[in-house]
Amino acid sequence: MPQRPAYNPEQIETKWQKRWMESGVFNAEFPSDKPKYYCLIEFPYPSGNGLHVGHPRSNTALDIIARKRRMEGYNVLYPIGYDAFGLPTENFAIKNKIHPAVVTKKNIDHFREQLQRLGFSFDYTREVNTTDPAYYKWTQWIFLKLLENGLAYKAEMPINWCTGCKCGLANEEVVGGVCERCGSQVVRRVKSQWMLRITKYAQKLLDGLDHVDFIDAVKTQQRNWIGRSEGAEVDFQLAGKDEKLRVFTTRPDTLFGATYMVVSPEHPLIEKFKNEIANYAAIAAYRDEAAKKSDFERTELAKDKTGVEIDGIRAVNPVNGKEIPIWVSDYVLMSYGTGAIMAVPAHDTRDWEFATKFGIPMVEVVAGGDITREAYTDIVDGVLCNSDFLNGLRVADAKKKIIDWLVEKGLGERKINYKLRDWVFSRQRYWGEPIPVVHCPHCGTVPVPESELPVLLPDVENYEPTDSGESPLAAMTDWVNTTCPRCGGPAKRETDTMPQWAGSSWYFLRYCDPHDDKAFASQEALDYFMPVDWYNGGMEHTTLHLLYSRFWHLFLHDLGLVKAPEPYQKRTSHGMILGENNEKMSKSRGNVINPDDIVNELGADAFRLYEMFMGAFDQAIPWSTNGARGCRRFLDRVWRLQDMVLPGEGYSKALTPLMHETIKKVGEDYEAMKYNTAIAAMMSLVNEFYAAGGCTREELRTLILLLSPVAPHICEEMWEQMGFGSGLAREPWPAYDEKAMKRAEVEIGVQVNGKVRGRIMVSPDLTREQAETELPQRADVQQIVGGKTIAKVIFVPGRLCNLIVK
RNA sequence: GCGGGCGUGGCGGAAUGGCAGACGCGCCAGACUUAGGAUCUGGUGCCCCUGUGGCGUAUGGGUUCAAGUCCCUUCGCCCGCACCA
């Protein structure tokens, strides 16, 4: 017999990658009569560090699904692209004086090469790149649609301002209140910015979650992020003035307990009554201090509450006419509700702490707690007291009654509030999509006509943000000075660019028809491929990217441009891969694993196999190169089975039940993303083959099919060498037969009073009734019980029996 | 702080309320071998008085014939927090 060469992944993998690429076997067909299946992974940001071992985790997981679906007869769309605008590339460009486009191209080429070495079944003919003008033309086009529909507007918003660099900073560049680069103090500075009215879609974003198959953690986090709360807006008259202060409250039932009010330091009331506020200087100083803190720091419950009472203005509680003080404190945010609250210290934890610190009186209006010790916030059991016409009512009923009363008296209205805030869409940066509008002194803000899209990002000398806080584009006078599309007079281009989120908010639509130059994608392609059937990505994208892209899709749906309201039918998440020391992988920690090194040592198949085997898919797992070597050993064992083929047709008698069980388990586990147990089942099967001295041809054939989605190269090669056919990409997925899984006897555990005392063999068909009468009679059972009287038998078919004895 | 999640051998992990530790790593022993950091076979939660023994799933309590799994408590770790992606 000629000696078969040892398993050589390098050779095999190159061979099959080339063959797949040349045959285009993984390219999605369009048009097609087949049912479609759209698998999507979050497209990577092509960082200069190259591929991270985290990318292949998600990619392999959905590659398994994509490959399995092809074997099941679907026309699969599994695309790849690059989300290439963004800060790191821009900063690299600034530092090294290289154009970001050049850096981006280099990084993408490197990423593509690394991805191709891993044998993912991507359709590379549909690759997208958010920085390609042919792509961002449509990002700009969607922005214009948002603008046209009143969903884009300009507003004064605070940005992080570095007092040293004299430029705006991303939150990430602010570390502990100072600039990451120069260490100078960072303050909040107000600037006019483009905003997207995502809040208008808050309810739709909430409702849509009821109709999609997202893992619960994602749904819950999205719901909490949107943060719907029902309550009321109530007007408090300012004492002796013709002016009202409006607050939002979720607890209007506690209105009788409102003993003071709090406005946020930025509240317009302060400037308006500047001259009547005796301690204006102190309040202004407090406001300046607050400007140094983030909302996050300001609302921390654990921190010591700070605040200043406004001396000179008081409010009147509308329900009882009592005059109450107004305070300024940074725990009230201008961005939520009305920027002012009524404080009910007896029944709100933050108000309680504040009132306790400053000695403000409390009035208990919901009985049931001890307000001398802590705020009583129970809204289920509480009953109203000290509240005139609300006394004796339960909280829910009181809420309803007081709102009706307020509405009737014209003092307030029912109101639903969302924590969700509008999306700050401007960046004062170079490396992003130019916002396609022109500012004309006569016509105001004028959109660039569609025919002039894309507004190309011009080359500039210097990518650094300017001293004025403007984008580097502002220095490009040739580009900035233009003519107004409406009146033809001199005008200036918008110099802010879009955030990186823009390009990633619709890329899954472009994949459907990536080369279209008449539309972001053709109607036919969208109708056929959308929605995405299965989208996998990181948990860290749950609240921003996932919400932003759903928002854009819902909007395009409202315009009638996409059929379904929701873009993603199913969403799952993968866990992070940590370094071998169980810490997050990072250059500074020196624990980074480079996928290339692993592929060089063990091969792409072993690498893929290990990434799927290392642990539960949705959990964070530390890397272990030894673990990966174990996966390589498994593939070596599988390879050697080619020379261990036993005679016989079909499955051998002894292994028939196990073969069918394994087919069932592997298929079901892949679908449930329980890749680790699917692989464990195949390992067990191979162990059985070795124990039997080999396997039949048919048994090996089935194993290859089951393993092929995870380790496609070795499986293709074995498929060919064994003469099973030419290429297994569209070979039917193996079937199983429940009846064939049946065994003559099964072992069950025997418990005595709940403790395991032994094991016995029983028929798999033994019923509960039979067990109750027959089992106590058996000699082996009696021996386990040891002569005691059996009072009760609890039998769980196929599992165990529990004997209760006296 | 708020929101989401996690906690099981030396390590990664497995387990529809039903025999805890599948599978892999590591380690130990044996076989084969000129050789072994290759391969194959076996063993491997902890403890002891070595048994049909005891104890074991972060902590303390509860529900149940039965709890890693369900409920409550405490502790610890991870992710997100709106200009990183």
PDB file of C-alpha atoms in Angstrom, chain A residues 7-196:
ATOM      1  CA  TYR A   7      -1.655  15.696   7.313  1.00  0.00           C
ATOM      2  CA  ASN A   8      -0.152  18.871   5.864  1.00  0.00           C
ATOM      3  CA  PRO A   9      -2.499  21.786   6.462  1.00  0.00           C
ATOM      4  CA  GLU A  10      -0.358  24.377   4.713  1.00  0.00           C
ATOM      5  CA  GLN A  11      -0.500  22.541   1.412  1.00  0.00           C
ATOM      6  CA  ILE A  12      -4.123  21.468   1.656  1.00  0.00           C
ATOM      7  CA  GLU A  13      -5.400  24.869   2.732  1.00  0.00           C
ATOM      8  CA  THR A  14      -3.684  26.792  -0.037  1.00  0.00           C
ATOM      9  CA  LYS A  15      -4.985  24.290  -2.577  1.00  0.00           C
ATOM     10  CA  TRP A  16      -8.611  24.531  -1.509  1.00  0.00           C
ATOM     11  CA  GLN A  17      -8.650  28.295  -0.934  1.00  0.00           C
ATOM     12  CA  LYS A  18      -7.451  28.731  -4.491  1.00  0.00           C
ATOM     13  CA  ARG A  19     -10.015  26.299  -5.833  1.00  0.00           C
ATOM     14  CA  TRP A  20     -12.911  27.913  -3.942  1.00  0.00           C
ATOM     15  CA  MET A  21     -11.888  31.358  -5.129  1.00  0.00           C
ATOM     16  CA  GLU A  22     -11.558  30.284  -8.760  1.00  0.00           C
ATOM     17  CA  SER A  23     -14.829  28.383  -8.858  1.00  0.00           C
ATOM     18  CA  GLY A  24     -16.772  31.132  -7.068  1.00  0.00           C
ATOM     19  CA  VAL A  25     -18.631  28.368  -5.246  1.00  0.00           C
ATOM     20  CA  PHE A  26     -19.418  30.665  -2.300  1.00  0.00           C
ATOM     21  CA  ASN A  27     -20.689  33.614  -4.316  1.00  0.00           C
ATOM     22  CA  ALA A  28     -24.363  34.331  -3.770  1.00  0.00           C
ATOM     23  CA  GLU A  29     -26.487  33.942  -6.880  1.00  0.00           C
ATOM     24  CA  PHE A  30     -28.779  36.683  -8.057  1.00  0.00           C
ATOM     25  CA  PRO A  31     -31.321  36.231  -9.432  1.00  0.00           C
ATOM     26  CA  SER A  32     -31.998  32.776  -8.085  1.00  0.00           C
ATOM     27  CA  ASP A  33     -34.917  30.381  -7.748  1.00  0.00           C
ATOM     28  CA  LYS A  34     -33.545  28.961  -4.532  1.00  0.00           C
ATOM     29  CA  PRO A  35     -34.586  30.144  -1.079  1.00  0.00           C
ATOM     30  CA  LYS A  36     -32.054  32.661   0.233  1.00  0.00           C
ATOM     31  CA  TYR A  37     -30.246  32.756   3.542  1.00  0.00           C
ATOM     32  CA  TYR A  38     -28.416  35.905   4.641  1.00  0.00           C
ATOM     33  CA  CYS A  39     -25.677  35.434   7.269  1.00  0.00           C
ATOM     34  CA  LEU A  40     -24.038  38.604   8.537  1.00  0.00           C
ATOM     35  CA  ILE A  41     -21.094  39.330  10.774  1.00  0.00           C
ATOM     36  CA  GLU A  42     -20.146  42.832  11.895  1.00  0.00           C
ATOM     37  CA  PHE A  43     -17.699  44.077   9.282  1.00  0.00           C
ATOM     38  CA  PRO A  44     -14.303  44.752  10.824  1.00  0.00           C
ATOM     39  CA  TYR A  45     -12.557  48.034  11.385  1.00  0.00           C
ATOM     40  CA  PRO A  46      -9.280  47.481   9.498  1.00  0.00           C
ATOM     41  CA  SER A  47      -6.890  48.510  12.242  1.00  0.00           C
ATOM     42  CA  GLY A  48      -3.162  48.648  11.694  1.00  0.00           C
ATOM     43  CA  ASN A  49      -2.671  45.798  14.151  1.00  0.00           C
ATOM     44  CA  GLY A  50      -4.197  43.341  11.713  1.00  0.00           C
ATOM     45  CA  LEU A  51      -6.735  40.680  12.493  1.00  0.00           C
ATOM     46  CA  HIS A  52      -7.428  39.970  16.155  1.00  0.00           C
ATOM     47  CA  VAL A  53      -8.189  36.399  17.271  1.00  0.00           C
ATOM     48  CA  GLY A  54     -11.627  37.733  18.234  1.00  0.00           C
ATOM     49  CA  HIS A  55     -12.644  38.328  14.599  1.00  0.00           C
ATOM     50  CA  PRO A  56     -12.424  34.664  13.551  1.00  0.00           C
ATOM     51  CA  ARG A  57     -14.633  33.639  16.446  1.00  0.00           C
ATOM     52  CA  SER A  58     -17.647  35.396  15.012  1.00  0.00           C
ATOM     53  CA  ASN A  59     -16.616  34.731  11.414  1.00  0.00           C
ATOM     54  CA  THR A  60     -16.149  30.991  11.935  1.00  0.00           C
ATOM     55  CA  ALA A  61     -19.404  30.678  13.853  1.00  0.00           C
ATOM     56  CA  LEU A  62     -21.441  32.102  10.995  1.00  0.00           C
ATOM     57  CA  ASP A  63     -19.240  30.412   8.405  1.00  0.00           C
ATOM     58  CA  ILE A  64     -20.426  27.138   9.933  1.00  0.00           C
ATOM     59  CA  ILE A  65     -24.033  28.254   9.536  1.00  0.00           C
ATOM     60  CA  ALA A  66     -23.421  29.520   5.998  1.00  0.00           C
ATOM     61  CA  ARG A  67     -21.765  26.279   4.921  1.00  0.00           C
ATOM     62  CA  LYS A  68     -24.458  24.164   6.567  1.00  0.00           C
ATOM     63  CA  ARG A  69     -27.187  26.192   4.827  1.00  0.00           C
ATOM     64  CA  ARG A  70     -25.563  25.639   1.425  1.00  0.00           C
ATOM     65  CA  MET A  71     -25.573  21.906   2.150  1.00  0.00           C
ATOM     66  CA  GLU A  72     -29.262  22.277   2.978  1.00  0.00           C
ATOM     67  CA  GLY A  73     -29.970  23.802  -0.422  1.00  0.00           C
ATOM     68  CA  TYR A  74     -30.055  27.537   0.305  1.00  0.00           C
ATOM     69  CA  ASN A  75     -28.606  30.310  -1.814  1.00  0.00           C
ATOM     70  CA  VAL A  76     -26.433  31.836   0.898  1.00  0.00           C
ATOM     71  CA  LEU A  77     -25.282  35.445   1.088  1.00  0.00           C
ATOM     72  CA  TYR A  78     -22.318  35.656   3.457  1.00  0.00           C
ATOM     73  CA  PRO A  79     -20.526  38.915   2.689  1.00  0.00           C
ATOM     74  CA  ILE A  80     -17.532  40.806   4.051  1.00  0.00           C
ATOM     75  CA  GLY A  81     -16.496  44.451   4.020  1.00  0.00           C
ATOM     76  CA  TYR A  82     -14.627  47.126   5.923  1.00  0.00           C
ATOM     77  CA  ASP A  83     -15.803  49.874   8.243  1.00  0.00           C
ATOM     78  CA  ALA A  84     -12.820  52.049   7.528  1.00  0.00           C
ATOM     79  CA  PHE A  85     -13.504  55.640   8.595  1.00  0.00           C
ATOM     80  CA  GLY A  86     -12.508  56.538  12.131  1.00  0.00           C
ATOM     81  CA  LEU A  87     -10.213  57.903  14.736  1.00  0.00           C
ATOM     82  CA  PRO A  88      -7.340  55.396  14.990  1.00  0.00           C
ATOM     83  CA  THR A  89      -6.563  55.667  11.259  1.00  0.00           C
ATOM     84  CA  GLU A  90      -6.812  59.439  11.455  1.00  0.00           C
ATOM     85  CA  ASN A  91      -4.491  59.593  14.452  1.00  0.00           C
ATOM     86  CA  PHE A  92      -2.036  57.278  12.731  1.00  0.00           C
ATOM     87  CA  ALA A  93      -2.139  59.535   9.684  1.00  0.00           C
ATOM     88  CA  ILE A  94      -1.493  62.648  11.790  1.00  0.00           C
ATOM     89  CA  LYS A  95       1.407  61.051  13.574  1.00  0.00           C
ATOM     90  CA  ASN A  96       3.067  59.550  10.519  1.00  0.00           C
ATOM     91  CA  LYS A  97       2.065  62.190   7.967  1.00  0.00           C
ATOM     92  CA  ILE A  98       0.478  59.595   5.691  1.00  0.00           C
ATOM     93  CA  HIS A  99      -2.875  60.094   4.007  1.00  0.00           C
ATOM     94  CA  PRO A 100      -5.535  58.081   5.853  1.00  0.00           C
ATOM     95  CA  ALA A 101      -6.739  56.661   2.541  1.00  0.00           C
ATOM     96  CA  VAL A 102      -3.304  55.152   1.965  1.00  0.00           C
ATOM     97  CA  VAL A 103      -3.225  53.674   5.473  1.00  0.00           C
ATOM     98  CA  THR A 104      -6.737  52.343   5.010  1.00  0.00           C
ATOM     99  CA  LYS A 105      -5.941  50.617   1.741  1.00  0.00           C
ATOM    100  CA  LYS A 106      -2.882  48.970   3.222  1.00  0.00           C
ATOM    101  CA  ASN A 107      -4.796  47.793   6.271  1.00  0.00           C
ATOM    102  CA  ILE A 108      -7.679  46.425   4.226  1.00  0.00           C
ATOM    103  CA  ASP A 109      -5.313  44.497   1.957  1.00  0.00           C
ATOM    104  CA  HIS A 110      -3.681  42.989   5.020  1.00  0.00           C
ATOM    105  CA  PHE A 111      -7.028  42.076   6.589  1.00  0.00           C
ATOM    106  CA  ARG A 112      -8.307  40.500   3.391  1.00  0.00           C
ATOM    107  CA  GLU A 113      -5.190  38.382   3.087  1.00  0.00           C
ATOM    108  CA  GLN A 114      -5.499  37.236   6.702  1.00  0.00           C
ATOM    109  CA  LEU A 115      -9.196  36.437   6.323  1.00  0.00           C
ATOM    110  CA  GLN A 116      -8.596  34.471   3.138  1.00  0.00           C
ATOM    111  CA  ARG A 117      -6.014  32.315   4.876  1.00  0.00           C
ATOM    112  CA  LEU A 118      -8.744  31.212   7.286  1.00  0.00           C
ATOM    113  CA  GLY A 119     -10.950  29.862   4.525  1.00  0.00           C
ATOM    114  CA  PHE A 120     -14.177  31.733   5.294  1.00  0.00           C
ATOM    115  CA  SER A 121     -16.828  31.152   2.653  1.00  0.00           C
ATOM    116  CA  PHE A 122     -17.326  34.875   2.040  1.00  0.00           C
ATOM    117  CA  ASP A 123     -18.566  36.215  -1.244  1.00  0.00           C
ATOM    118  CA  TYR A 124     -15.585  38.464  -1.938  1.00  0.00           C
ATOM    119  CA  THR A 125     -17.206  39.870  -5.074  1.00  0.00           C
ATOM    120  CA  ARG A 126     -19.533  41.867  -2.825  1.00  0.00           C
ATOM    121  CA  GLU A 127     -16.888  43.474  -0.631  1.00  0.00           C
ATOM    122  CA  VAL A 128     -17.806  46.976   0.580  1.00  0.00           C
ATOM    123  CA  ASN A 129     -15.629  49.722   2.031  1.00  0.00           C
ATOM    124  CA  THR A 130     -17.285  52.660   3.794  1.00  0.00           C
ATOM    125  CA  THR A 131     -14.524  55.057   2.682  1.00  0.00           C
ATOM    126  CA  ASP A 132     -15.067  54.347  -1.013  1.00  0.00           C
ATOM    127  CA  PRO A 133     -16.827  57.367  -2.601  1.00  0.00           C
ATOM    128  CA  ALA A 134     -19.075  54.954  -4.501  1.00  0.00           C
ATOM    129  CA  TYR A 135     -20.211  53.727  -1.078  1.00  0.00           C
ATOM    130  CA  TYR A 136     -20.350  56.946   0.917  1.00  0.00           C
ATOM    131  CA  LYS A 137     -22.263  58.619  -1.874  1.00  0.00           C
ATOM    132  CA  TRP A 138     -25.211  56.603  -0.568  1.00  0.00           C
ATOM    133  CA  THR A 139     -24.433  57.282   3.084  1.00  0.00           C
ATOM    134  CA  GLN A 140     -24.702  60.965   2.153  1.00  0.00           C
ATOM    135  CA  TRP A 141     -27.847  60.276   0.168  1.00  0.00           C
ATOM    136  CA  ILE A 142     -29.527  58.692   3.190  1.00  0.00           C
ATOM    137  CA  PHE A 143     -28.485  61.689   5.281  1.00  0.00           C
ATOM    138  CA  LEU A 144     -30.195  63.992   2.779  1.00  0.00           C
ATOM    139  CA  LYS A 145     -33.355  61.904   3.076  1.00  0.00           C
ATOM    140  CA  LEU A 146     -33.207  62.246   6.845  1.00  0.00           C
ATOM    141  CA  LEU A 147     -32.744  65.996   6.465  1.00  0.00           C
ATOM    142  CA  GLU A 148     -35.610  66.220   3.982  1.00  0.00           C
ATOM    143  CA  ASN A 149     -37.851  64.420   6.455  1.00  0.00           C
ATOM    144  CA  GLY A 150     -37.007  66.604   9.398  1.00  0.00           C
ATOM    145  CA  LEU A 151     -34.935  63.981  11.160  1.00  0.00           C
ATOM    146  CA  ALA A 152     -31.638  65.878  10.898  1.00  0.00           C
ATOM    147  CA  TYR A 153     -31.277  69.254  12.597  1.00  0.00           C
ATOM    148  CA  LYS A 154     -28.685  71.501  14.166  1.00  0.00           C
ATOM    149  CA  ALA A 155     -28.486  72.105  17.889  1.00  0.00           C
ATOM    150  CA  GLU A 156     -26.104  73.500  20.446  1.00  0.00           C
ATOM    151  CA  MET A 157     -24.471  70.539  22.116  1.00  0.00           C
ATOM    152  CA  PRO A 158     -21.555  70.249  24.503  1.00  0.00           C
ATOM    153  CA  ILE A 159     -18.344  68.671  23.239  1.00  0.00           C
ATOM    154  CA  ASN A 160     -15.228  67.681  25.136  1.00  0.00           C
ATOM    155  CA  TRP A 161     -12.791  70.542  24.727  1.00  0.00           C
ATOM    156  CA  CYS A 162      -9.132  70.069  25.517  1.00  0.00           C
ATOM    157  CA  THR A 163      -7.803  73.304  26.969  1.00  0.00           C
ATOM    158  CA  GLY A 164      -4.254  72.307  25.961  1.00  0.00           C
ATOM    159  CA  CYS A 165      -4.657  71.006  22.382  1.00  0.00           C
ATOM    160  CA  LYS A 166      -7.509  73.482  21.803  1.00  0.00           C
ATOM    161  CA  CYS A 167      -9.586  70.928  19.985  1.00  0.00           C
ATOM    162  CA  GLY A 168     -12.572  68.673  20.459  1.00  0.00           C
ATOM    163  CA  LEU A 169     -11.987  65.212  21.850  1.00  0.00           C
ATOM    164  CA  ALA A 170     -13.827  61.932  21.677  1.00  0.00           C
ATOM    165  CA  ASN A 171     -14.967  60.583  25.037  1.00  0.00           C
ATOM    166  CA  GLU A 172     -12.371  57.882  24.712  1.00  0.00           C
ATOM    167  CA  GLU A 173      -9.626  60.457  24.462  1.00  0.00           C
ATOM    168  CA  VAL A 174     -10.647  61.884  27.825  1.00  0.00           C
ATOM    169  CA  VAL A 175      -9.131  59.898  30.648  1.00  0.00           C
ATOM    170  CA  GLY A 176      -9.999  60.899  34.191  1.00  0.00           C
ATOM    171  CA  GLY A 177     -11.090  64.380  33.112  1.00  0.00           C
ATOM    172  CA  VAL A 178      -7.867  65.198  31.301  1.00  0.00           C
ATOM    173  CA  CYS A 179      -6.694  64.884  27.712  1.00  0.00           C
ATOM    174  CA  GLU A 180      -5.143  61.515  26.971  1.00  0.00           C
ATOM    175  CA  ARG A 181      -2.463  63.119  24.792  1.00  0.00           C
ATOM    176  CA  CYS A 182      -1.379  66.276  26.603  1.00  0.00           C
ATOM    177  CA  GLY A 183      -2.801  65.822  30.100  1.00  0.00           C
ATOM    178  CA  SER A 184      -4.539  69.196  30.106  1.00  0.00           C
ATOM    179  CA  GLN A 185      -7.917  69.762  31.656  1.00  0.00           C
ATOM    180  CA  VAL A 186     -10.902  68.858  29.482  1.00  0.00           C
ATOM    181  CA  VAL A 187     -14.061  70.947  29.780  1.00  0.00           C
ATOM    182  CA  ARG A 188     -17.454  70.795  28.164  1.00  0.00           C
ATOM    183  CA  ARG A 189     -17.900  73.467  25.542  1.00  0.00           C
ATOM    184  CA  VAL A 190     -21.029  74.145  23.591  1.00  0.00           C
ATOM    185  CA  LYS A 191     -20.964  73.898  19.804  1.00  0.00           C
ATOM    186  CA  SER A 192     -23.564  73.821  17.075  1.00  0.00           C
ATOM    187  CA  GLN A 193     -23.831  70.242  15.852  1.00  0.00           C
ATOM    188  CA  TRP A 194     -25.822  68.100  13.468  1.00  0.00           C
ATOM    189  CA  MET A 195     -28.237  65.840  15.311  1.00  0.00           C
ATOM    190  CA  LEU A 196     -30.427  62.943  14.184  1.00  0.00           C
TER     191      LEU A 196
END
